[in-house]
XYZ file of C-alpha atoms in Angstrom:
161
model
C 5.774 18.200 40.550
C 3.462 15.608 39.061
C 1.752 17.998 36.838
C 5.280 19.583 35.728
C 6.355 16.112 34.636
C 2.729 15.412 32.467
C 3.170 18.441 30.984
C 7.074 17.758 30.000
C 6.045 14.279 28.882
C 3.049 15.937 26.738
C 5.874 18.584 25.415
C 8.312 15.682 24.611
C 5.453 13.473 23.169
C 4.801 16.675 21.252
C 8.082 16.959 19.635
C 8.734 13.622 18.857
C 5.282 13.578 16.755
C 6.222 16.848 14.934
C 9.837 14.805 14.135
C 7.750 11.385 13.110
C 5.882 13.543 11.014
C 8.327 15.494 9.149
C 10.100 12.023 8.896
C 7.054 10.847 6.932
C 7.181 13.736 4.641
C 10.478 13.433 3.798
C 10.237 9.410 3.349
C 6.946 10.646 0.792
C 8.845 12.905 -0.743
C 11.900 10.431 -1.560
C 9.234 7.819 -2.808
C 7.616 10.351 -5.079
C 11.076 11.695 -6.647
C 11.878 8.032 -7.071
C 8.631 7.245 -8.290
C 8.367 9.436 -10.642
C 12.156 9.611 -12.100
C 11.382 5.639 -12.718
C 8.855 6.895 -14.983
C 10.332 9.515 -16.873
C 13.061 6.582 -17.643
C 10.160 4.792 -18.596
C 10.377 2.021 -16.026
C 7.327 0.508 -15.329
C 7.038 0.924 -11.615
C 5.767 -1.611 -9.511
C 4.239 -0.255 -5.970
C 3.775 -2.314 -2.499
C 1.634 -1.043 0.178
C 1.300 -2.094 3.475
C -2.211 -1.984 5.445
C -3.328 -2.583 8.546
C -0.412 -2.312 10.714
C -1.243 -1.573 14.566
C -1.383 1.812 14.432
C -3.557 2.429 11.452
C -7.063 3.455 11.274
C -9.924 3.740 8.480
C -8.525 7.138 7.617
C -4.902 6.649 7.556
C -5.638 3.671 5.267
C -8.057 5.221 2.515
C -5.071 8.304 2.816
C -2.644 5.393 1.740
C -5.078 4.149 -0.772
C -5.279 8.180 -2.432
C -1.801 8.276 -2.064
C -1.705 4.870 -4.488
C -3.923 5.920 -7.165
C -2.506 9.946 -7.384
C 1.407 8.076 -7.970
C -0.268 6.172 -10.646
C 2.066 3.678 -11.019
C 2.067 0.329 -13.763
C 0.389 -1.684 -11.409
C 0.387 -2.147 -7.199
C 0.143 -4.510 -4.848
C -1.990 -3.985 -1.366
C -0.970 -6.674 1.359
C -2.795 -6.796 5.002
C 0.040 -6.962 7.344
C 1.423 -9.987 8.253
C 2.853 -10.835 11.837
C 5.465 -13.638 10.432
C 6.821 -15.923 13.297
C 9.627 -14.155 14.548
C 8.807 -10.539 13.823
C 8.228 -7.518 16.059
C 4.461 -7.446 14.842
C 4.172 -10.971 15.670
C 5.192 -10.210 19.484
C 2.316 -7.087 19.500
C -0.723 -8.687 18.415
C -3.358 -11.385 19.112
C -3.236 -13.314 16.311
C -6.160 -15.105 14.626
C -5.444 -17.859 13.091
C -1.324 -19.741 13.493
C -1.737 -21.450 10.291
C 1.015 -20.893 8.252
C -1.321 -20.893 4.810
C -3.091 -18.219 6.456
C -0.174 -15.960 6.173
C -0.430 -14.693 2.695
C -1.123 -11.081 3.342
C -4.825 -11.404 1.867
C -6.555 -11.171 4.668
C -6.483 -10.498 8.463
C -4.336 -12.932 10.814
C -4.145 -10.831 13.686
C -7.299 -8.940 15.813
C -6.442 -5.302 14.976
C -7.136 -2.618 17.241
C -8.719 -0.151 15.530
C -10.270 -2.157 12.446
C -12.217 -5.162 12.228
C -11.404 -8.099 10.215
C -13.967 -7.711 7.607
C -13.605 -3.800 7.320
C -9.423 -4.400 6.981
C -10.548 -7.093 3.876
C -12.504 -4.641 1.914
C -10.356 -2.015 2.665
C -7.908 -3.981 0.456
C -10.385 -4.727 -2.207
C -11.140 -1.493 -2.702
C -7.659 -0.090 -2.853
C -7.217 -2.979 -6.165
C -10.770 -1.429 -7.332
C -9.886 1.938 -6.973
C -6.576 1.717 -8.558
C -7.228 -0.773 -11.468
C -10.455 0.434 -12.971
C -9.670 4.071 -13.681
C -10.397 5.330 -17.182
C -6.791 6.697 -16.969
C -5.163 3.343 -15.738
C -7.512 1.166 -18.370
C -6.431 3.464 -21.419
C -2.353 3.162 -20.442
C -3.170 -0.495 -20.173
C -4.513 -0.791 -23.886
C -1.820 1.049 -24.861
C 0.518 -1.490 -24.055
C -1.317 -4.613 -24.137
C -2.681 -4.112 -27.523
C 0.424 -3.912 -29.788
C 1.436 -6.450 -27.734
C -1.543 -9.082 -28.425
C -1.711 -7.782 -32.306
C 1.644 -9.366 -32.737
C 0.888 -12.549 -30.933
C -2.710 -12.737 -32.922
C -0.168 -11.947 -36.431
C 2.861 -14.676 -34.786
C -0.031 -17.433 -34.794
C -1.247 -16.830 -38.206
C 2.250 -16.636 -39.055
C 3.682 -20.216 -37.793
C -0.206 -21.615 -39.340
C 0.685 -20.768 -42.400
């Protein structure tokens, strides 16, 4: 009987995994068409990613970071989760440090299960590196900043005259 209920759990556990999954996929998919409609408008879209929640590991992380520099959006933001007082992820971790200055989402405030402190922090630096100094992210950049700069250089020389 025991084994018939393991292997019922492990069938269950099973399923719900497959329906997480396709979940994900779908909630990818939405975020891409989204994504990428916001461009075609010519929106400059803005991204926020979370790492370092419980249940993430090296891999899932540098997947997220991949994921992040293939949307090529305008410009991102990585933040290290946060357990806020009050939260659900506040009630599931250890935390590190209870200073509320600490809680800024730059670096590590809770002992993470699978990562260490130190790993989690240049995770996060590299995800800014990885995304920000592209040849294909520094060109779209000059593309915008420039005009823009040209006519504050020509406003200056303007109101000096």
């Amino acid at each position: 009987v025991v084994d018939a209920q393991a292997a019922l759990f492990q069938h269950h556990l099973a399923l719900a995994g497959e329906h997480l999954r396709s979940d994900l996929e779908r909630l990818h998919a939405v975020a891409l068409e989204v994504h990428d409609r916001g461009q075609r408008l010519g929106v400059r879209v803005i991204c926020n990613f979370l790492l370092g929640l419980p249940g993430d590991d090296i891999e899932k992380i540098e997947a997220t970071i991949a994921w992040a520099r293939r949307l090529d959006s305008f410009a991102v933001q990585f933040t290290i989760a946060t357990p806020y007082p009050g939260t659900t992820l506040e009630n599931r971790v250890e935390m590190l440090s209870a200073l509320p200055g600490d809680q800024t989402g730059f670096r590590p405030t809770f002992r993470h299960p699978h990562i260490a402190s130190e790993t989690l922090s240049m995770l996060r630096e590299r995800a800014y590196v990885s995304h920000y100094f592209r040849p294909r992210y520094a060109l779209r950049f000059a593309r915008h900043a420039l005009p823009a700069l040209l006519e504050e250089l020509r406003a200056g020389d303007v109101a000096r005259s």
